[in-house]
Short mmCIF file of C-alpha atoms in Angstrom, two decimals:
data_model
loop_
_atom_site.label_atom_id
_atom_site.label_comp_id
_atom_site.label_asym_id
_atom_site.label_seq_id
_atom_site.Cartn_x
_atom_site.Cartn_y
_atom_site.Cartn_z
CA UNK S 1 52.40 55.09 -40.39
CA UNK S 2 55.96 53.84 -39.62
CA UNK S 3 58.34 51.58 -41.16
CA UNK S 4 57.26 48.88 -38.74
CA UNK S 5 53.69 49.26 -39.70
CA UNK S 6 52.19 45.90 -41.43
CA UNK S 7 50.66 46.67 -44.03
CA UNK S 8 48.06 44.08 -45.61
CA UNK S 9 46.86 44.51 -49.14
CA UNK S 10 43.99 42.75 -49.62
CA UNK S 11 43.17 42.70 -53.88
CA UNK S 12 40.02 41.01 -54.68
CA UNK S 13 37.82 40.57 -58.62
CA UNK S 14 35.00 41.05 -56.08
CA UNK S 15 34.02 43.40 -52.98
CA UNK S 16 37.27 41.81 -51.05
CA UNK S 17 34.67 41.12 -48.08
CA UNK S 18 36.58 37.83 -47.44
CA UNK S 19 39.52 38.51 -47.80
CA UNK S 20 39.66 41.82 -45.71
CA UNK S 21 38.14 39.24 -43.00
CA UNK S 22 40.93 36.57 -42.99
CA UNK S 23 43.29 39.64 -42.80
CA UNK S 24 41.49 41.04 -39.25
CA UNK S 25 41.11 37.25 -37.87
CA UNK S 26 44.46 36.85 -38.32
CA UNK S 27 46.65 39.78 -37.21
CA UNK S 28 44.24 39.86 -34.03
CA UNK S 29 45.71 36.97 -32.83
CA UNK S 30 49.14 38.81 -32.46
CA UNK S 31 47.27 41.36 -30.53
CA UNK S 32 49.23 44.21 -32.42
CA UNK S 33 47.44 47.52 -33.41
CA UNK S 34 50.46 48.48 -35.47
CA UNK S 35 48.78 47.49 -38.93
CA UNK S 36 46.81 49.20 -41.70
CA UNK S 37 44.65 46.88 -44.52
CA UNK S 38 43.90 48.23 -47.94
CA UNK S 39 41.44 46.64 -49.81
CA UNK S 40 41.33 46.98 -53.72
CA UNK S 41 37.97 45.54 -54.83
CA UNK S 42 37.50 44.66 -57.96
CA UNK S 43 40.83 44.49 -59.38
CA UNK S 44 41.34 41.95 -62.42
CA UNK S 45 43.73 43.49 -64.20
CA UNK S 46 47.37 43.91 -64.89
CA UNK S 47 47.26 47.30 -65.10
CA UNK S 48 45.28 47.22 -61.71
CA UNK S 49 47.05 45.24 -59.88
CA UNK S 50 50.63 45.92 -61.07
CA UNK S 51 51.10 49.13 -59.10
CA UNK S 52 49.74 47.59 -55.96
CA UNK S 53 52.08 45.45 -55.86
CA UNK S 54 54.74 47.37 -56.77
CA UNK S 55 53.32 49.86 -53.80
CA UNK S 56 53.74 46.67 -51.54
CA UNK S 57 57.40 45.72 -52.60
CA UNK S 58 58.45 49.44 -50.94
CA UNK S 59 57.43 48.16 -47.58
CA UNK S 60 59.72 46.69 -45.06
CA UNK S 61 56.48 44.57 -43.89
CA UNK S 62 53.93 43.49 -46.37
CA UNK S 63 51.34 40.76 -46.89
CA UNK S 64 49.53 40.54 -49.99
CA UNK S 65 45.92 38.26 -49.91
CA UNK S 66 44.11 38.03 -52.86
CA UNK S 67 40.68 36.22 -53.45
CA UNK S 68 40.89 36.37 -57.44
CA UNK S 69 39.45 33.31 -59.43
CA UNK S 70 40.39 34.14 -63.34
CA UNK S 71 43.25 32.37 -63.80
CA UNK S 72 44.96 34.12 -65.42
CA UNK S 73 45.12 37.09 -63.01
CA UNK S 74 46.30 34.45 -60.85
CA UNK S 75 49.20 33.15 -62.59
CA UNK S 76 50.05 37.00 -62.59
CA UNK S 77 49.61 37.89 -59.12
CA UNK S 78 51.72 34.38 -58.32
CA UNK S 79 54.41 35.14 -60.85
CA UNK S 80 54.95 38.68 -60.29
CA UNK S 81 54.87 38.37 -56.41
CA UNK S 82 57.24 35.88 -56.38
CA UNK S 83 59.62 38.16 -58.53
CA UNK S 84 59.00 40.67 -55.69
CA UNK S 85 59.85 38.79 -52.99
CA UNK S 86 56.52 39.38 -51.34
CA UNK S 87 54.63 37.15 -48.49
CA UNK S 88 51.35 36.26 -50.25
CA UNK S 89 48.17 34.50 -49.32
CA UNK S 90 46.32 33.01 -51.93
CA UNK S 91 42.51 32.28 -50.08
CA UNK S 92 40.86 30.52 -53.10
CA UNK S 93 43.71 28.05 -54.51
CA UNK S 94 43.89 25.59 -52.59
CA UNK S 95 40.36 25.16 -51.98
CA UNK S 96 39.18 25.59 -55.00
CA UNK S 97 42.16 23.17 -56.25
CA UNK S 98 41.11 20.10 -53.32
CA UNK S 99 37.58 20.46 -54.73
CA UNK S 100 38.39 19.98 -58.09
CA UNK S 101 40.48 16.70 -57.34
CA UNK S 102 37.45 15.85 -55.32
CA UNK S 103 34.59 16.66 -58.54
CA UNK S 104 36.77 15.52 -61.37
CA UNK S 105 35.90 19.13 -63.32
CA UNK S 106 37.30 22.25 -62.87
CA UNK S 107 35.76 25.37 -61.38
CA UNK S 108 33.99 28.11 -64.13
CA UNK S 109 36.06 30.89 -62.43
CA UNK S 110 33.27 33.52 -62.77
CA UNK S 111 34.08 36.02 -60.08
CA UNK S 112 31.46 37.42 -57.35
CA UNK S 113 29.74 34.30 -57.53
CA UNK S 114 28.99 34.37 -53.74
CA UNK S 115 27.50 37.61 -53.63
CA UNK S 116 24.63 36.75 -56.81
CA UNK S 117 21.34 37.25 -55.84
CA UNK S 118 19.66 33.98 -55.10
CA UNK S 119 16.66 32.93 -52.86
CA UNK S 120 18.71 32.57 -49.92
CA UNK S 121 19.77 36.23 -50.20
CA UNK S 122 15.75 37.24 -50.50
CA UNK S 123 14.98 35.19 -47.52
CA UNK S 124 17.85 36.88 -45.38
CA UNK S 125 16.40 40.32 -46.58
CA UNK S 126 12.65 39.64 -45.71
CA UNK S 127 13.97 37.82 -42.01
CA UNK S 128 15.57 41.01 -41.48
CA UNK S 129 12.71 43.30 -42.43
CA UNK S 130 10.79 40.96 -39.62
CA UNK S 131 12.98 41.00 -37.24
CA UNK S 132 12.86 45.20 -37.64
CA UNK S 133 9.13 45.21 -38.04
CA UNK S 134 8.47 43.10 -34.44
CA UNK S 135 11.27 44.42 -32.71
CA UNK S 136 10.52 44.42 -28.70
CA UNK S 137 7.27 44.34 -29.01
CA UNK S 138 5.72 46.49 -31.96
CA UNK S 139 3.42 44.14 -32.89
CA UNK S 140 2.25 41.26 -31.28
CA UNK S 141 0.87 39.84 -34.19
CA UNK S 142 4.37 38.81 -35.44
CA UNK S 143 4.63 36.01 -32.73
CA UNK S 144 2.10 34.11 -34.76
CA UNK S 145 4.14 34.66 -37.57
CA UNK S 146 7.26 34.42 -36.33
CA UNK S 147 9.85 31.31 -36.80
CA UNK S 148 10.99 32.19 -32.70
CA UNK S 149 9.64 34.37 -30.48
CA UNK S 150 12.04 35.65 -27.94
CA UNK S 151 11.02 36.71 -24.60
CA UNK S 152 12.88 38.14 -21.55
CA UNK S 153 13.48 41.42 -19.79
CA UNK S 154 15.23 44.46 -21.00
CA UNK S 155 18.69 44.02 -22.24
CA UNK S 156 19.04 40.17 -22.37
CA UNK S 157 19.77 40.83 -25.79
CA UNK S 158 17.20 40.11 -27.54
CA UNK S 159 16.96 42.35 -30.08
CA UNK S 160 20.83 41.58 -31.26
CA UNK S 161 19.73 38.21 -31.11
CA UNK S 162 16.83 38.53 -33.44
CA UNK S 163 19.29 40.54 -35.81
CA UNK S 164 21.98 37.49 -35.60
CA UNK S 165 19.22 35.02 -36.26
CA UNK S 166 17.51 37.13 -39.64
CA UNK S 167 20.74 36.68 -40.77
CA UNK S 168 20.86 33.52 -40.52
CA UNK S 169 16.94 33.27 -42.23
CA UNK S 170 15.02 32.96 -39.22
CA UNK S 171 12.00 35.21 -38.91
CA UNK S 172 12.31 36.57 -34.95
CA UNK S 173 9.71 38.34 -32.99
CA UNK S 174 10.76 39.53 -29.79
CA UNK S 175 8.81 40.23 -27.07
CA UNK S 176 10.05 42.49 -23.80
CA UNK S 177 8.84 41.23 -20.09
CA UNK S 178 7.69 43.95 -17.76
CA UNK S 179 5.63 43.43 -14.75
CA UNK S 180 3.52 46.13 -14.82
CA UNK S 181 2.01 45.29 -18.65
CA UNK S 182 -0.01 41.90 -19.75
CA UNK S 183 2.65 39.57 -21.93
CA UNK S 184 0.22 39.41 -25.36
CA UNK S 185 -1.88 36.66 -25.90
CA UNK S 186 -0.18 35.87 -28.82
CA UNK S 187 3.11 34.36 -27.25
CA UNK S 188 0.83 32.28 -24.65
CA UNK S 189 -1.12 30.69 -28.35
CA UNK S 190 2.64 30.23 -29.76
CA UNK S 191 4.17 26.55 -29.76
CA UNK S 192 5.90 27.11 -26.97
CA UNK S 193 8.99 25.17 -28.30
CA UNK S 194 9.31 27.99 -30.89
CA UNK S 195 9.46 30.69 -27.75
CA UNK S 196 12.72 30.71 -25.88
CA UNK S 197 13.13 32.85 -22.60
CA UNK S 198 16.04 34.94 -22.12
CA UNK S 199 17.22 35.30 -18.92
CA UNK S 200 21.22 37.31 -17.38
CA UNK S 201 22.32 37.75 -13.95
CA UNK S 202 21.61 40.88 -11.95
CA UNK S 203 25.10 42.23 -11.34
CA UNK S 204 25.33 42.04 -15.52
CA UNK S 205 22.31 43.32 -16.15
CA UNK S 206 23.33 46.75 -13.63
CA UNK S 207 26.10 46.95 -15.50
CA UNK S 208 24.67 46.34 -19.10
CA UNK S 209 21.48 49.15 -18.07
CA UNK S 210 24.02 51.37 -16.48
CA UNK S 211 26.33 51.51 -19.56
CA UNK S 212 22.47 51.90 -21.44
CA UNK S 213 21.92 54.91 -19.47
CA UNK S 214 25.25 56.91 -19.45
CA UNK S 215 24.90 56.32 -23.35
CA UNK S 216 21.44 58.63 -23.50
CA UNK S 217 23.30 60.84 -20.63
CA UNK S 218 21.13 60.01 -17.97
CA UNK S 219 21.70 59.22 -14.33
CA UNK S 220 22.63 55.75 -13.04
CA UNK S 221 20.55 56.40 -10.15
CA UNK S 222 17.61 55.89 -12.21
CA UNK S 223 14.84 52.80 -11.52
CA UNK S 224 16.49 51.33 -14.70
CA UNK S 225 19.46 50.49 -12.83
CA UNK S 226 18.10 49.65 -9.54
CA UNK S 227 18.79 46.24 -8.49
CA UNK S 228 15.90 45.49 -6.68
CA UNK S 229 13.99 46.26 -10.09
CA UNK S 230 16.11 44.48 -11.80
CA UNK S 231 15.47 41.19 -9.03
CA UNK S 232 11.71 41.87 -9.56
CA UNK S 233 11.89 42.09 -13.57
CA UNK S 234 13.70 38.60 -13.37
CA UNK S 235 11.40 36.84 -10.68
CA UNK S 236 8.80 37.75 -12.80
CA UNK S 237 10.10 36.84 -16.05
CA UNK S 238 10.96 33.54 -14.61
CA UNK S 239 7.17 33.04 -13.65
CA UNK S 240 6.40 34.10 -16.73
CA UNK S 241 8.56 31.41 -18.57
CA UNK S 242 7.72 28.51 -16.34
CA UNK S 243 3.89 29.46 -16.98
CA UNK S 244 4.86 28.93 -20.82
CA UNK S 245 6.71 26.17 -20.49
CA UNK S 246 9.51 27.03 -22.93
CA UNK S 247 13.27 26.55 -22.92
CA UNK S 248 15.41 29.38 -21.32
CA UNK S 249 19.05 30.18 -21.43
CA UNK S 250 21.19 32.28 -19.54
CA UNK S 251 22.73 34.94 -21.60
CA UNK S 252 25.15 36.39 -18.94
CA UNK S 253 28.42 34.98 -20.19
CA UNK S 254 27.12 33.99 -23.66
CA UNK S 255 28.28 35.77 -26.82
CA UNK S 256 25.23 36.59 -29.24
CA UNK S 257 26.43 33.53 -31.47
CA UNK S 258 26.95 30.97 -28.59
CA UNK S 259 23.29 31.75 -27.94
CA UNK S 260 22.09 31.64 -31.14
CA UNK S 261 23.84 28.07 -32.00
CA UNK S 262 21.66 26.94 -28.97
CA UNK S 263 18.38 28.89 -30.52
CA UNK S 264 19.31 27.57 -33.79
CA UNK S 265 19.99 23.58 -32.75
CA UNK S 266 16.79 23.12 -30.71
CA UNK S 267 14.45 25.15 -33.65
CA UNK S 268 16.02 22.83 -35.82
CA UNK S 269 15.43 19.62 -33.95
CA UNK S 270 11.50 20.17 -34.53
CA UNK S 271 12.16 19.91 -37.85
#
């Protein structure tokens, strides 16, 4: 570390999850490398904080972001930054502050808050365990179950997909199409506007496999890779899908949540 090194501090009365995240969002826009973030979870204290902030006045370029709701922690962190001379970010003020005007009470200040167990937290846990459990294919019987069943051929991303989606509380089955076994019986009895087909250019999908391959140190050359497999995996996926009828999007220059905001807006419009 160097004296042009930005250094962000990131103090939190919680895990500093939030906090650490505005910090990455916002230094990769500069597109610099030249930083370091230290995160100092669960720090309500003066005696916590103080030296962290003393550590922080010593450098040339510092930030200090804190997420801390107790107020007064806050009217430390404010007071004593200030008398530093330090850049500060203070995530849950003004928020918190703009609500209250909006509410007419103020907030109970009880830190963590966001990360109490609560239903929604359950039903994330059990989507995920789903989406694990009828992973490409391991059971067919979770299609029936399943809030979406995703089908395509092999890296169209469906498993990634499945993950993104348990986290948002879906329960995902997903179901890999090869020509030379049946597609189960289960994702032809599905409502097919629950079943979305996944489908990616060839050229990506070389590239995607090939990348697959070199990772388990295996040739390229292999039938993985081969492009006229890959041409006959998608013709017949694309049968496949137009026999079921259901929606299909084109992954190739989709991130996993651009495809998942479409997955997520037509589930939701059966609703």
């Amino acid at each position: 570390m160097t004296d042009s090194t930005m250094i962000i501090y990131v103090i939190s009365d919680s895990i500093g999850e939030t906090g650490e995240l505005i910090a990455k969002g916002s230094i990769r826009q500069f597109e610099s490398e030249n930083f370091e973030i230290k995160r100092y979870p669960y720090h309500n204290s003066i005696e916590q904080i103080e030296p962290i902030l003393l550590e922080a006045s010593q450098s040339p370029k510092s930030l200090v972001i804190y997420t801390n709701v107790v107020q007064s922690t806050r009217d430390y962190i404010e007071k004593e930054t200030k008398r530093l001379n330090l850049h500060t970010v203070d995530v849950m003020g003004s928020p918190m502050n703009q609500i209250e005007q909006i509410l007419g009470y103020p907030p109970i200040r009880e830190p963590g808050l966001i990360r109490r167990l609560d239903d929604n937290y359950f039903k994330k846990v059990e989507a995920i365990e789903f989406a694990v459990k009828y992973d490409d294919g391991k059971d067919p019987r979770g299609v029936i179950k399943a809030d979406i069943c995703l089908v395509g051929i092999s890296r169209t991303s469906k498993t990634p997909l499945s993950m993104y989606l348990a986290n948002k509380n879906y329960k995902v089955a997903n179901i890999p199409l090869v020509p030379e076994v049946p597609v189960p019986s289960e994702v032809y009895a599905k409502d097919v506007n629950k079943v979305i087909g996944l489908t990616c250019n060839p050229e990506k999908l070389i590239s995607i496999r090939e990348e697959r391959l070199k990772s388990l140190g295996l040739s390229n050359g292999a039938k993985y890779a081969n492009i006229d497999r890959i041409k006959e995996e998608l013709k017949y996926s694309k049968q496949i899908m137009e026999e079921l009828g259901c929606i299909v999007i084109d992954v190739t220059s989709k991130a996993i949540e651009e495809t998942a905001e479409i997955v997520m807006e037509h589930v939701d419009s059966l609703i």
